[in-house]
Structure formats: C-alpha cells, structure tokens
PDB file of C-alpha atoms in Angstrom:
ATOM      1  CA  MET A   1      37.407  16.951  93.288  1.00 58.00           C
ATOM      2  CA  SER A   2      37.277  20.502  94.652  1.00 62.00           C
ATOM      3  CA  PRO A   3      39.917  23.042  93.521  1.00 64.00           C
ATOM      4  CA  PRO A   4      42.789  23.701  96.014  1.00 65.00           C
ATOM      5  CA  ALA A   5      42.162  26.546  98.467  1.00 68.00           C
ATOM      6  CA  PRO A   6      44.006  29.750  97.434  1.00 76.00           C
ATOM      7  CA  SER A   7      47.218  30.252  99.397  1.00 86.00           C
ATOM      8  CA  MET A   8      47.759  33.439 101.387  1.00 90.00           C
ATOM      9  CA  ARG A   9      51.506  32.756 101.533  1.00 92.00           C
ATOM     10  CA  LYS A  10      52.522  35.193  98.776  1.00 95.00           C
ATOM     11  CA  PRO A  11      50.596  38.283 100.029  1.00 96.00           C
ATOM     12  CA  VAL A  12      51.814  37.576 103.576  1.00 97.00           C
ATOM     13  CA  LEU A  13      55.427  37.293 102.365  1.00 97.00           C
ATOM     14  CA  ILE A  14      55.073  40.658 100.587  1.00 97.00           C
ATOM     15  CA  GLN A  15      54.025  42.272 103.888  1.00 97.00           C
ATOM     16  CA  VAL A  16      56.896  40.570 105.727  1.00 98.00           C
ATOM     17  CA  PHE A  17      59.420  41.871 103.164  1.00 98.00           C
ATOM     18  CA  ALA A  18      57.956  45.387 103.469  1.00 98.00           C
ATOM     19  CA  TRP A  19      58.309  45.099 107.262  1.00 98.00           C
ATOM     20  CA  ILE A  20      61.975  44.016 106.908  1.00 98.00           C
ATOM     21  CA  GLY A  21      62.525  47.030 104.642  1.00 98.00           C
ATOM     22  CA  MET A  22      61.014  49.329 107.281  1.00 98.00           C
ATOM     23  CA  LEU A  23      63.172  47.859 110.053  1.00 98.00           C
ATOM     24  CA  THR A  24      66.259  48.334 107.854  1.00 98.00           C
ATOM     25  CA  LEU A  25      65.371  51.998 107.306  1.00 98.00           C
ATOM     26  CA  LEU A  26      64.701  52.352 111.047  1.00 98.00           C
ATOM     27  CA  GLY A  27      68.126  50.859 111.878  1.00 97.00           C
ATOM     28  CA  ALA A  28      69.792  53.235 109.412  1.00 96.00           C
ATOM     29  CA  SER A  29      67.950  56.219 110.904  1.00 96.00           C
ATOM     30  CA  ILE A  30      68.933  55.299 114.480  1.00 96.00           C
ATOM     31  CA  GLY A  31      72.562  54.732 113.416  1.00 95.00           C
ATOM     32  CA  LEU A  32      72.732  58.100 111.634  1.00 94.00           C
ATOM     33  CA  SER A  33      71.399  59.880 114.725  1.00 93.00           C
ATOM     34  CA  PHE A  34      74.872  59.557 116.285  1.00 91.00           C
ATOM     35  CA  LEU A  35      76.437  61.747 113.589  1.00 85.00           C
ATOM     36  CA  PRO A  36      77.082  65.431 114.462  1.00 81.00           C
ATOM     37  CA  MET A  37      73.879  67.502 114.410  1.00 70.00           C
ATOM     38  CA  ASP A  38      73.389  69.717 111.356  1.00 77.00           C
ATOM     39  CA  SER A  39      70.619  70.570 108.913  1.00 76.00           C
ATOM     40  CA  TYR A  40      71.570  67.646 106.626  1.00 87.00           C
ATOM     41  CA  ARG A  41      70.917  65.193 109.444  1.00 89.00           C
ATOM     42  CA  ILE A  42      67.440  66.629 109.989  1.00 91.00           C
ATOM     43  CA  ALA A  43      66.716  66.229 106.252  1.00 92.00           C
ATOM     44  CA  ILE A  44      68.027  62.631 106.309  1.00 94.00           C
ATOM     45  CA  HIS A  45      65.910  61.647 109.341  1.00 96.00           C
ATOM     46  CA  LEU A  46      62.747  63.182 107.899  1.00 95.00           C
ATOM     47  CA  SER A  47      63.417  61.568 104.502  1.00 96.00           C
ATOM     48  CA  LEU A  48      63.880  58.144 106.114  1.00 97.00           C
ATOM     49  CA  ALA A  49      60.692  58.671 108.162  1.00 97.00           C
ATOM     50  CA  GLY A  50      58.912  59.626 104.917  1.00 97.00           C
ATOM     51  CA  ALA A  51      60.229  56.476 103.205  1.00 98.00           C
ATOM     52  CA  MET A  52      59.006  54.288 106.099  1.00 98.00           C
ATOM     53  CA  ALA A  53      55.634  56.074 106.059  1.00 98.00           C
ATOM     54  CA  ALA A  54      55.374  55.485 102.293  1.00 97.00           C
ATOM     55  CA  LEU A  55      55.995  51.764 102.850  1.00 98.00           C
ATOM     56  CA  VAL A  56      53.326  51.672 105.591  1.00 98.00           C
ATOM     57  CA  ALA A  57      50.808  53.485 103.356  1.00 97.00           C
ATOM     58  CA  GLY A  58      51.673  51.444 100.255  1.00 97.00           C
ATOM     59  CA  PHE A  59      51.735  47.986 101.821  1.00 97.00           C
ATOM     60  CA  PHE A  60      50.027  47.954 105.256  1.00 97.00           C
ATOM     61  CA  MET A  61      47.282  50.379 104.144  1.00 96.00           C
ATOM     62  CA  SER A  62      47.148  48.714 100.689  1.00 94.00           C
ATOM     63  CA  LEU A  63      47.333  52.065  98.924  1.00 95.00           C
ATOM     64  CA  ARG A  64      49.233  50.457  96.008  1.00 94.00           C
ATOM     65  CA  ASN A  65      46.129  48.337  95.221  1.00 91.00           C
ATOM     66  CA  ALA A  66      43.534  50.910  96.322  1.00 93.00           C
ATOM     67  CA  PRO A  67      40.767  52.273  94.034  1.00 92.00           C
ATOM     68  CA  LEU A  68      41.497  55.558  92.269  1.00 94.00           C
ATOM     69  CA  LEU A  69      39.205  57.563  94.578  1.00 94.00           C
ATOM     70  CA  ALA A  70      41.093  56.345  97.678  1.00 94.00           C
ATOM     71  CA  ARG A  71      44.429  57.265  96.055  1.00 96.00           C
ATOM     72  CA  ILE A  72      43.167  60.733  95.149  1.00 96.00           C
ATOM     73  CA  LEU A  73      41.957  61.274  98.732  1.00 96.00           C
ATOM     74  CA  ALA A  74      45.297  60.095 100.158  1.00 96.00           C
ATOM     75  CA  LEU A  75      47.127  62.465  97.804  1.00 96.00           C
ATOM     76  CA  SER A  76      44.760  65.293  98.820  1.00 95.00           C
ATOM     77  CA  ALA A  77      45.623  64.679 102.488  1.00 95.00           C
ATOM     78  CA  LEU A  78      49.306  64.930 101.631  1.00 95.00           C
ATOM     79  CA  ILE A  79      48.811  68.128  99.616  1.00 96.00           C
ATOM     80  CA  TRP A  80      46.775  69.859 102.349  1.00 95.00           C
ATOM     81  CA  LEU A  81      49.364  68.862 104.947  1.00 95.00           C
ATOM     82  CA  ALA A  82      52.196  70.099 102.714  1.00 95.00           C
ATOM     83  CA  LEU A  83      50.380  73.441 102.240  1.00 96.00           C
ATOM     84  CA  LEU A  84      50.028  73.840 106.004  1.00 95.00           C
ATOM     85  CA  LEU A  85      53.656  73.005 106.738  1.00 94.00           C
ATOM     86  CA  VAL A  86      55.407  74.622 103.763  1.00 94.00           C
ATOM     87  CA  TYR A  87      53.504  77.936 103.765  1.00 93.00           C
ATOM     88  CA  SER A  88      53.906  78.310 107.529  1.00 93.00           C
ATOM     89  CA  LEU A  89      57.571  77.320 107.661  1.00 92.00           C
ATOM     90  CA  THR A  90      58.542  79.396 104.613  1.00 92.00           C
ATOM     91  CA  ASP A  91      58.162  82.495 106.764  1.00 87.00           C
ATOM     92  CA  TYR A  92      60.644  81.223 109.355  1.00 86.00           C
ATOM     93  CA  LEU A  93      63.060  79.507 106.985  1.00 81.00           C
ATOM     94  CA  SER A  94      63.400  82.604 104.755  1.00 85.00           C
ATOM     95  CA  ARG A  95      64.258  85.047 107.545  1.00 77.00           C
TER      96      ARG A  95
ATOM     97  CA  MET B   1      12.872  46.840  97.158  1.00 44.00           C
ATOM     98  CA  ASN B   2      15.143  45.732  94.277  1.00 48.00           C
ATOM     99  CA  ALA B   3      17.008  42.440  94.093  1.00 48.00           C
ATOM    100  CA  ASP B   4      20.363  43.930  95.112  1.00 47.00           C
ATOM    101  CA  THR B   5      19.176  45.074  98.535  1.00 50.00           C
ATOM    102  CA  ALA B   6      18.780  41.412  99.417  1.00 67.00           C
ATOM    103  CA  THR B   7      22.565  40.837  99.054  1.00 79.00           C
ATOM    104  CA  PRO B   8      23.930  39.820 102.469  1.00 77.00           C
ATOM    105  CA  GLY B   9      25.890  42.657 104.107  1.00 76.00           C
ATOM    106  CA  LEU B  10      24.766  45.261 101.541  1.00 82.00           C
ATOM    107  CA  ALA B  11      23.334  48.462 103.012  1.00 84.00           C
ATOM    108  CA  GLU B  12      20.323  49.824 101.125  1.00 87.00           C
ATOM    109  CA  GLN B  13      22.014  53.034  99.927  1.00 89.00           C
ATOM    110  CA  PHE B  14      24.598  51.112  97.852  1.00 90.00           C
ATOM    111  CA  VAL B  15      24.216  49.487  94.424  1.00 91.00           C
ATOM    112  CA  ASP B  16      26.594  46.607  95.146  1.00 88.00           C
ATOM    113  CA  LEU B  17      29.231  45.395  97.610  1.00 85.00           C
ATOM    114  CA  GLN B  18      32.097  46.856  95.586  1.00 86.00           C
ATOM    115  CA  GLN B  19      30.570  50.344  95.768  1.00 89.00           C
ATOM    116  CA  GLN B  20      30.045  49.863  99.496  1.00 89.00           C
ATOM    117  CA  ARG B  21      33.693  48.823  99.958  1.00 88.00           C
ATOM    118  CA  ARG B  22      34.935  51.794  97.925  1.00 90.00           C
ATOM    119  CA  SER B  23      32.756  54.149  99.954  1.00 93.00           C
ATOM    120  CA  SER B  24      34.080  52.854 103.269  1.00 92.00           C
ATOM    121  CA  LEU B  25      37.666  53.210 101.994  1.00 93.00           C
ATOM    122  CA  ALA B  26      36.997  56.749 100.764  1.00 95.00           C
ATOM    123  CA  GLY B  27      35.368  57.677 104.085  1.00 95.00           C
ATOM    124  CA  MET B  28      38.326  56.303 105.991  1.00 96.00           C
ATOM    125  CA  TRP B  29      40.813  58.254 103.870  1.00 96.00           C
ATOM    126  CA  ILE B  30      38.843  61.464 104.494  1.00 97.00           C
ATOM    127  CA  PHE B  31      38.950  60.733 108.227  1.00 97.00           C
ATOM    128  CA  ILE B  32      42.709  60.076 108.006  1.00 97.00           C
ATOM    129  CA  ALA B  33      43.152  63.389 106.149  1.00 96.00           C
ATOM    130  CA  THR B  34      41.468  65.248 109.034  1.00 96.00           C
ATOM    131  CA  GLU B  35      43.644  63.396 111.531  1.00 97.00           C
ATOM    132  CA  ALA B  36      46.764  64.248 109.506  1.00 96.00           C
ATOM    133  CA  MET B  37      45.811  67.944 109.628  1.00 96.00           C
ATOM    134  CA  PHE B  38      45.165  67.685 113.375  1.00 97.00           C
ATOM    135  CA  PHE B  39      48.621  66.230 114.074  1.00 97.00           C
ATOM    136  CA  GLY B  40      50.134  68.489 111.396  1.00 97.00           C
ATOM    137  CA  GLY B  41      49.280  71.574 113.458  1.00 96.00           C
ATOM    138  CA  TRP B  42      51.081  70.193 116.503  1.00 97.00           C
ATOM    139  CA  PHE B  43      54.090  69.157 114.406  1.00 97.00           C
ATOM    140  CA  LEU B  44      54.153  72.643 112.896  1.00 96.00           C
ATOM    141  CA  GLY B  45      54.284  74.235 116.364  1.00 96.00           C
ATOM    142  CA  TYR B  46      57.151  71.942 117.298  1.00 96.00           C
ATOM    143  CA  ALA B  47      59.006  72.640 114.029  1.00 95.00           C
ATOM    144  CA  VAL B  48      58.773  76.423 114.484  1.00 95.00           C
ATOM    145  CA  ASN B  49      60.096  76.258 118.043  1.00 95.00           C
ATOM    146  CA  ARG B  50      62.828  73.850 116.995  1.00 94.00           C
ATOM    147  CA  PHE B  51      63.864  76.217 114.197  1.00 92.00           C
ATOM    148  CA  LEU B  52      63.996  79.160 116.637  1.00 94.00           C
ATOM    149  CA  HIS B  53      65.940  77.249 119.330  1.00 94.00           C
ATOM    150  CA  PRO B  54      67.849  74.430 117.594  1.00 93.00           C
ATOM    151  CA  GLU B  55      70.643  73.937 120.163  1.00 93.00           C
ATOM    152  CA  VAL B  56      68.389  73.892 123.242  1.00 95.00           C
ATOM    153  CA  PHE B  57      65.908  71.513 121.577  1.00 96.00           C
ATOM    154  CA  ALA B  58      68.705  69.165 120.430  1.00 94.00           C
ATOM    155  CA  GLN B  59      70.115  69.138 123.973  1.00 95.00           C
ATOM    156  CA  ALA B  60      66.666  68.588 125.525  1.00 96.00           C
ATOM    157  CA  ALA B  61      66.137  65.588 123.199  1.00 96.00           C
ATOM    158  CA  THR B  62      69.100  63.834 124.871  1.00 95.00           C
ATOM    159  CA  HIS B  63      66.881  63.525 127.981  1.00 95.00           C
ATOM    160  CA  LEU B  64      64.512  61.185 126.116  1.00 97.00           C
ATOM    161  CA  ASP B  65      65.103  57.433 126.306  1.00 97.00           C
ATOM    162  CA  LEU B  66      66.352  56.609 122.797  1.00 97.00           C
ATOM    163  CA  LEU B  67      66.562  52.868 123.492  1.00 97.00           C
ATOM    164  CA  MET B  68      62.944  52.637 124.676  1.00 98.00           C
ATOM    165  CA  GLY B  69      61.786  54.851 121.789  1.00 98.00           C
ATOM    166  CA  SER B  70      63.641  52.636 119.297  1.00 98.00           C
ATOM    167  CA  ILE B  71      62.178  49.440 120.776  1.00 98.00           C
ATOM    168  CA  ASN B  72      58.717  50.991 120.638  1.00 98.00           C
ATOM    169  CA  THR B  73      59.201  51.941 116.980  1.00 98.00           C
ATOM    170  CA  GLY B  74      60.153  48.346 116.176  1.00 98.00           C
ATOM    171  CA  ILE B  75      57.103  47.125 118.112  1.00 98.00           C
ATOM    172  CA  ILE B  76      54.664  49.459 116.372  1.00 98.00           C
ATOM    173  CA  LEU B  77      56.020  48.550 112.911  1.00 98.00           C
ATOM    174  CA  THR B  78      55.706  44.864 113.797  1.00 98.00           C
ATOM    175  CA  SER B  79      52.126  45.405 114.975  1.00 98.00           C
ATOM    176  CA  GLY B  80      51.388  47.097 111.632  1.00 98.00           C
ATOM    177  CA  MET B  81      52.707  44.009 109.838  1.00 98.00           C
ATOM    178  CA  THR B  82      50.659  41.579 111.960  1.00 98.00           C
ATOM    179  CA  MET B  83      47.525  43.676 111.359  1.00 98.00           C
ATOM    180  CA  ALA B  84      48.173  43.737 107.601  1.00 98.00           C
ATOM    181  CA  CYS B  85      48.561  39.925 107.677  1.00 97.00           C
ATOM    182  CA  ALA B  86      45.321  39.659 109.701  1.00 97.00           C
ATOM    183  CA  GLU B  87      43.564  41.580 106.914  1.00 96.00           C
ATOM    184  CA  ILE B  88      44.934  39.114 104.359  1.00 96.00           C
ATOM    185  CA  ALA B  89      43.675  36.224 106.497  1.00 95.00           C
ATOM    186  CA  GLY B  90      40.265  37.944 106.577  1.00 93.00           C
ATOM    187  CA  GLN B  91      40.222  38.300 102.780  1.00 91.00           C
ATOM    188  CA  PHE B  92      41.030  34.573 102.456  1.00 92.00           C
ATOM    189  CA  GLU B  93      38.267  33.763 104.986  1.00 91.00           C
ATOM    190  CA  ARG B  94      40.793  32.172 107.366  1.00 93.00           C
ATOM    191  CA  ARG B  95      39.171  32.870 110.716  1.00 94.00           C
ATOM    192  CA  ARG B  96      41.679  31.259 113.095  1.00 96.00           C
ATOM    193  CA  PRO B  97      44.868  32.916 111.671  1.00 96.00           C
ATOM    194  CA  ALA B  98      42.972  36.225 111.608  1.00 96.00           C
ATOM    195  CA  LEU B  99      42.075  35.882 115.295  1.00 97.00           C
ATOM    196  CA  VAL B 100      45.662  34.954 116.246  1.00 98.00           C
ATOM    197  CA  LEU B 101      47.121  37.875 114.290  1.00 98.00           C
ATOM    198  CA  ILE B 102      44.643  40.374 115.755  1.00 98.00           C
ATOM    199  CA  SER B 103      45.502  39.041 119.244  1.00 98.00           C
ATOM    200  CA  VAL B 104      49.222  39.545 118.555  1.00 98.00           C
ATOM    201  CA  THR B 105      48.507  43.090 117.304  1.00 98.00           C
ATOM    202  CA  ILE B 106      46.541  43.885 120.484  1.00 98.00           C
ATOM    203  CA  PHE B 107      49.374  42.451 122.614  1.00 98.00           C
ATOM    204  CA  LEU B 108      52.002  44.542 120.779  1.00 98.00           C
ATOM    205  CA  GLY B 109      49.834  47.650 121.166  1.00 98.00           C
ATOM    206  CA  LEU B 110      49.608  47.049 124.915  1.00 98.00           C
ATOM    207  CA  VAL B 111      53.384  46.462 125.155  1.00 98.00           C
ATOM    208  CA  PHE B 112      53.920  49.776 123.321  1.00 98.00           C
ATOM    209  CA  LEU B 113      51.657  51.586 125.804  1.00 98.00           C
ATOM    210  CA  ALA B 114      53.386  49.910 128.767  1.00 98.00           C
ATOM    211  CA  ILE B 115      56.820  51.038 127.533  1.00 98.00           C
ATOM    212  CA  LYS B 116      55.453  54.550 126.947  1.00 98.00           C
ATOM    213  CA  GLY B 117      54.089  54.520 130.502  1.00 98.00           C
ATOM    214  CA  TYR B 118      57.523  53.466 131.788  1.00 97.00           C
ATOM    215  CA  GLU B 119      59.093  56.366 129.889  1.00 97.00           C
ATOM    216  CA  TYR B 120      56.538  58.832 131.296  1.00 97.00           C
ATOM    217  CA  HIS B 121      57.244  57.568 134.824  1.00 96.00           C
ATOM    218  CA  HIS B 122      60.985  58.004 134.297  1.00 95.00           C
ATOM    219  CA  GLU B 123      60.459  61.553 133.001  1.00 95.00           C
ATOM    220  CA  TYR B 124      58.146  62.296 135.944  1.00 95.00           C
ATOM    221  CA  THR B 125      60.783  61.170 138.482  1.00 94.00           C
ATOM    222  CA  GLU B 126      63.374  63.347 136.697  1.00 92.00           C
ATOM    223  CA  GLY B 127      61.073  66.385 136.972  1.00 92.00           C
ATOM    224  CA  LEU B 128      60.679  66.837 133.220  1.00 93.00           C
ATOM    225  CA  VAL B 129      56.863  66.914 133.105  1.00 91.00           C
ATOM    226  CA  PRO B 130      55.867  70.530 132.348  1.00 86.00           C
ATOM    227  CA  LEU B 131      52.620  70.721 134.330  1.00 82.00           C
ATOM    228  CA  ALA B 132      51.644  73.782 136.363  1.00 77.00           C
ATOM    229  CA  TRP B 133      51.460  71.940 139.708  1.00 83.00           C
ATOM    230  CA  LEU B 134      54.773  70.086 139.207  1.00 85.00           C
ATOM    231  CA  GLU B 135      58.250  71.530 139.586  1.00 86.00           C
ATOM    232  CA  PHE B 136      60.122  71.457 136.283  1.00 88.00           C
ATOM    233  CA  SER B 137      63.765  70.640 137.000  1.00 89.00           C
ATOM    234  CA  TYR B 138      66.098  70.650 134.008  1.00 89.00           C
ATOM    235  CA  ASP B 139      69.877  70.632 134.409  1.00 88.00           C
ATOM    236  CA  GLY B 140      70.774  71.967 130.919  1.00 85.00           C
ATOM    237  CA  ALA B 141      70.912  75.484 129.449  1.00 88.00           C
ATOM    238  CA  LYS B 142      67.785  77.680 129.115  1.00 93.00           C
ATOM    239  CA  PRO B 143      65.268  75.510 130.996  1.00 92.00           C
ATOM    240  CA  GLU B 144      62.377  77.820 129.976  1.00 93.00           C
ATOM    241  CA  ILE B 145      63.078  76.944 126.295  1.00 94.00           C
ATOM    242  CA  ALA B 146      63.645  73.260 127.094  1.00 95.00           C
ATOM    243  CA  GLN B 147      60.219  73.282 128.739  1.00 94.00           C
ATOM    244  CA  MET B 148      58.735  74.120 125.327  1.00 95.00           C
ATOM    245  CA  PHE B 149      60.401  70.991 123.927  1.00 96.00           C
ATOM    246  CA  PHE B 150      58.832  68.864 126.650  1.00 96.00           C
ATOM    247  CA  ASN B 151      55.451  70.548 126.064  1.00 95.00           C
ATOM    248  CA  SER B 152      55.597  69.378 122.435  1.00 96.00           C
ATOM    249  CA  TYR B 153      56.886  65.947 123.468  1.00 97.00           C
ATOM    250  CA  PHE B 154      54.068  65.280 125.950  1.00 96.00           C
ATOM    251  CA  ILE B 155      51.338  66.708 123.700  1.00 96.00           C
ATOM    252  CA  LEU B 156      52.433  64.715 120.625  1.00 97.00           C
ATOM    253  CA  THR B 157      53.172  61.438 122.424  1.00 98.00           C
ATOM    254  CA  GLY B 158      50.091  61.867 124.654  1.00 97.00           C
ATOM    255  CA  LEU B 159      47.763  62.378 121.689  1.00 98.00           C
ATOM    256  CA  HIS B 160      49.413  59.443 119.963  1.00 98.00           C
ATOM    257  CA  ALA B 161      48.962  57.237 123.050  1.00 98.00           C
ATOM    258  CA  LEU B 162      45.298  58.282 123.180  1.00 98.00           C
ATOM    259  CA  HIS B 163      44.904  57.149 119.562  1.00 98.00           C
ATOM    260  CA  MET B 164      46.668  53.898 120.446  1.00 98.00           C
ATOM    261  CA  ILE B 165      44.199  53.273 123.301  1.00 98.00           C
ATOM    262  CA  VAL B 166      41.279  53.881 120.918  1.00 98.00           C
ATOM    263  CA  GLY B 167      42.997  51.595 118.385  1.00 98.00           C
ATOM    264  CA  VAL B 168      43.404  48.777 120.925  1.00 98.00           C
ATOM    265  CA  GLY B 169      39.706  49.179 121.832  1.00 98.00           C
ATOM    266  CA  LEU B 170      38.751  48.944 118.141  1.00 98.00           C
ATOM    267  CA  LEU B 171      40.947  45.857 117.718  1.00 98.00           C
ATOM    268  CA  CYS B 172      39.228  44.197 120.695  1.00 98.00           C
ATOM    269  CA  ALA B 173      35.836  44.919 119.089  1.00 97.00           C
ATOM    270  CA  LEU B 174      37.185  43.589 115.790  1.00 97.00           C
ATOM    271  CA  TRP B 175      38.364  40.397 117.506  1.00 98.00           C
ATOM    272  CA  ILE B 176      34.765  39.771 118.648  1.00 97.00           C
ATOM    273  CA  LEU B 177      33.404  40.507 115.140  1.00 95.00           C
ATOM    274  CA  VAL B 178      35.901  38.084 113.572  1.00 96.00           C
ATOM    275  CA  TRP B 179      35.158  35.467 116.234  1.00 96.00           C
ATOM    276  CA  ARG B 180      31.422  35.703 115.387  1.00 94.00           C
ATOM    277  CA  TRP B 181      32.139  35.871 111.615  1.00 90.00           C
ATOM    278  CA  ARG B 182      28.671  36.786 110.387  1.00 85.00           C
ATOM    279  CA  GLU B 183      29.433  37.722 106.735  1.00 81.00           C
ATOM    280  CA  SER B 184      32.845  37.320 105.076  1.00 78.00           C
ATOM    281  CA  GLY B 185      32.685  40.509 102.993  1.00 81.00           C
ATOM    282  CA  ARG B 186      31.576  42.589 105.927  1.00 85.00           C
ATOM    283  CA  VAL B 187      34.265  41.229 108.266  1.00 89.00           C
ATOM    284  CA  ALA B 188      37.004  41.795 105.654  1.00 89.00           C
ATOM    285  CA  ARG B 189      35.802  45.393 105.175  1.00 90.00           C
ATOM    286  CA  GLN B 190      35.766  46.049 108.924  1.00 92.00           C
ATOM    287  CA  MET B 191      39.277  44.614 109.209  1.00 95.00           C
ATOM    288  CA  GLN B 192      40.528  46.813 106.387  1.00 94.00           C
ATOM    289  CA  VAL B 193      39.095  50.022 107.860  1.00 95.00           C
ATOM    290  CA  ILE B 194      40.435  49.352 111.375  1.00 97.00           C
ATOM    291  CA  GLY B 195      43.754  48.227 109.884  1.00 97.00           C
ATOM    292  CA  MET B 196      44.040  51.565 108.079  1.00 97.00           C
ATOM    293  CA  TYR B 197      43.492  53.426 111.350  1.00 98.00           C
ATOM    294  CA  TRP B 198      46.146  51.288 113.053  1.00 98.00           C
ATOM    295  CA  SER B 199      48.643  51.905 110.219  1.00 98.00           C
ATOM    296  CA  PHE B 200      47.964  55.639 110.370  1.00 97.00           C
ATOM    297  CA  ILE B 201      48.949  55.577 114.062  1.00 97.00           C
ATOM    298  CA  ASP B 202      52.180  53.834 112.953  1.00 97.00           C
ATOM    299  CA  ILE B 203      52.911  56.675 110.539  1.00 98.00           C
ATOM    300  CA  ILE B 204      52.331  59.350 113.188  1.00 98.00           C
ATOM    301  CA  TRP B 205      54.706  57.539 115.552  1.00 98.00           C
ATOM    302  CA  LEU B 206      57.417  57.326 112.846  1.00 98.00           C
ATOM    303  CA  PHE B 207      57.431  61.121 112.591  1.00 98.00           C
ATOM    304  CA  ILE B 208      57.262  61.611 116.374  1.00 98.00           C
ATOM    305  CA  PHE B 209      60.241  59.280 116.818  1.00 98.00           C
ATOM    306  CA  SER B 210      62.244  60.824 113.969  1.00 97.00           C
ATOM    307  CA  SER B 211      61.645  64.451 114.923  1.00 96.00           C
ATOM    308  CA  LEU B 212      61.793  64.208 118.728  1.00 96.00           C
ATOM    309  CA  TYR B 213      63.979  61.247 119.724  1.00 97.00           C
ATOM    310  CA  LEU B 214      66.451  61.128 116.838  1.00 96.00           C
ATOM    311  CA  LEU B 215      67.214  64.843 116.488  1.00 93.00           C
ATOM    312  CA  HIS B 216      69.348  64.871 119.622  1.00 91.00           C
ATOM    313  CA  ALA B 217      72.683  66.661 120.135  1.00 87.00           C
TER     314      ALA B 217
END
C-alpha cells in the first residue's frame, strides 16, 4: 500500500489567511483616508502599506522560509532604499 | 563529467539542485533590489514635490478614482494569493491546480490592466493627462503645481502597468511550461521566480495606491 499523497491544504490555507489579513489592512487604510488630512494620516497610510508589503514579502514571496542569502539580499534592498529616501528627504524635512 | 551533472534539470555550473535553487532565488532578489531602487527614485521625486506643495497635491488626488483604485488593489492582492497557491501546487507536483491558479492570476492581471485603462480614459476625457500636445484643464487651485502631481501619477502607474504587462507575458510563458511539465524541480523553480516578480509588482502597487490615491484632501 502506497503512503497517502501529501496534502497542500495547510500551506494554501496559510496563504489565504495572509490574504485576508492584507484585505483587512487595505479596508482599514481606505476607511482612514476619509479622516482630515494631516501628517499623522500620511504616517498611518504608509505604515499600513508597509505592513501589507511585509505580508506579501513574508508569505507570497516566501521570505519567511527563504535561505539566509535571500533574506540578506532582501534586507540589503530595504537598506539601500531607506538610504536613498531618508538621506534625500532629511534635507527637506529639516528645513 | 562528474555524476552530478547527469541530474535532470541541473545546470553544469552547480553542485546540486539545492545550490541551483538558492542561486536563482539570490539572483531574483538582486534583480528586485535594482527594481526597488528604480521605483524608489520616482517615489522620492513625488515625495519631495508633495512635501513642498501638500495642499495642492492633496486636492489633486481627489481627481483620482478612489473606488477603481481600491478595487484594483483588492484584485492585485488576490492575484498575488492565487500565484502563491499556484507555487504551492507546483511544489506538490499538482499540475492541474497549478494551471488553473496561473490562469486565474493571468485573468486578474488583465482585469487590473483593463480597469487601469478605464481610469486613464476617464482622466484623458477630463483633460488631466499632462502631455505636451494635450491641453491640461484642471479646475482647482494652482494647476501648474497640480500638473506635477499628475506627472508623478502617470509615470508611476504607467511604469507599474508596463511591469504588469511583462508579468502577464511571463505568466503566459509559465502556463506553457507547466502544461508541458518537463521536470518537477525545474518547473517549481520557474514558478517561484516568476511568482516573486509578480508579488514585487503587488508591493509597488500598494505604495502607489497608498501615496497617491489615499492621501487625498
């Protein structure tokens, strides 16, 4: 008797739950966009976008299970991008 | 020739399939890093102009179609999920579910592009396309500043749409590769690499949507 074929139900369910989490964050972000505009709202929207992006990278791009080299490269991308944005914007934000 | 080079799907420069998989993942992350820097420059330009003219940019954002943008964000997140599930099906060597899920992902990508095209048409009829040979007609304050907002909007969404078109093309090629199903390991690796590209496009859209559509007055 051959062993039962492995089920892909659990990994698929994990992706579905991550997707539901993203849609929840998206709904919250859209709802908050009707609050009065101020700098806090910008920070909230960008934080929620960052949280959704982290879920996409962690689950859809499998970064949570990725080899160390892939994680280091993903972190490097984030650091280089942060250097570009933070160093450039510091000039404007500190005026 | 050593014994390992005879492993199906193993290119001669690699020791084993695991090293080959790790190399393709590393290569893809380096590519994504360059893409992130490419979009980062455009986002930086937008952020500087938004910081200098916050009221005009917030008012200009009210001219975008928030409903269509929201629907498109839901669609692109759903397409990311279907692609991730297709990858799982590929890892479990389930050809038929993988083909169905890739087909759904392609369909959702095309729906996204169709909605984006509808939005562009609407903006064109309203005179909001800032091209030299078109008249820019904007009814709010400081139209010359608002034009800078629409420059950023069309550049960012246009570059994103271009990446989407490439992504749909890659998914169509992937569909054929999965349909043929030559070697399981190779197909799963191809699915993972193309899936990463597709998810990266999702991430770019999340920031476009959050910084252009949602930051309205």
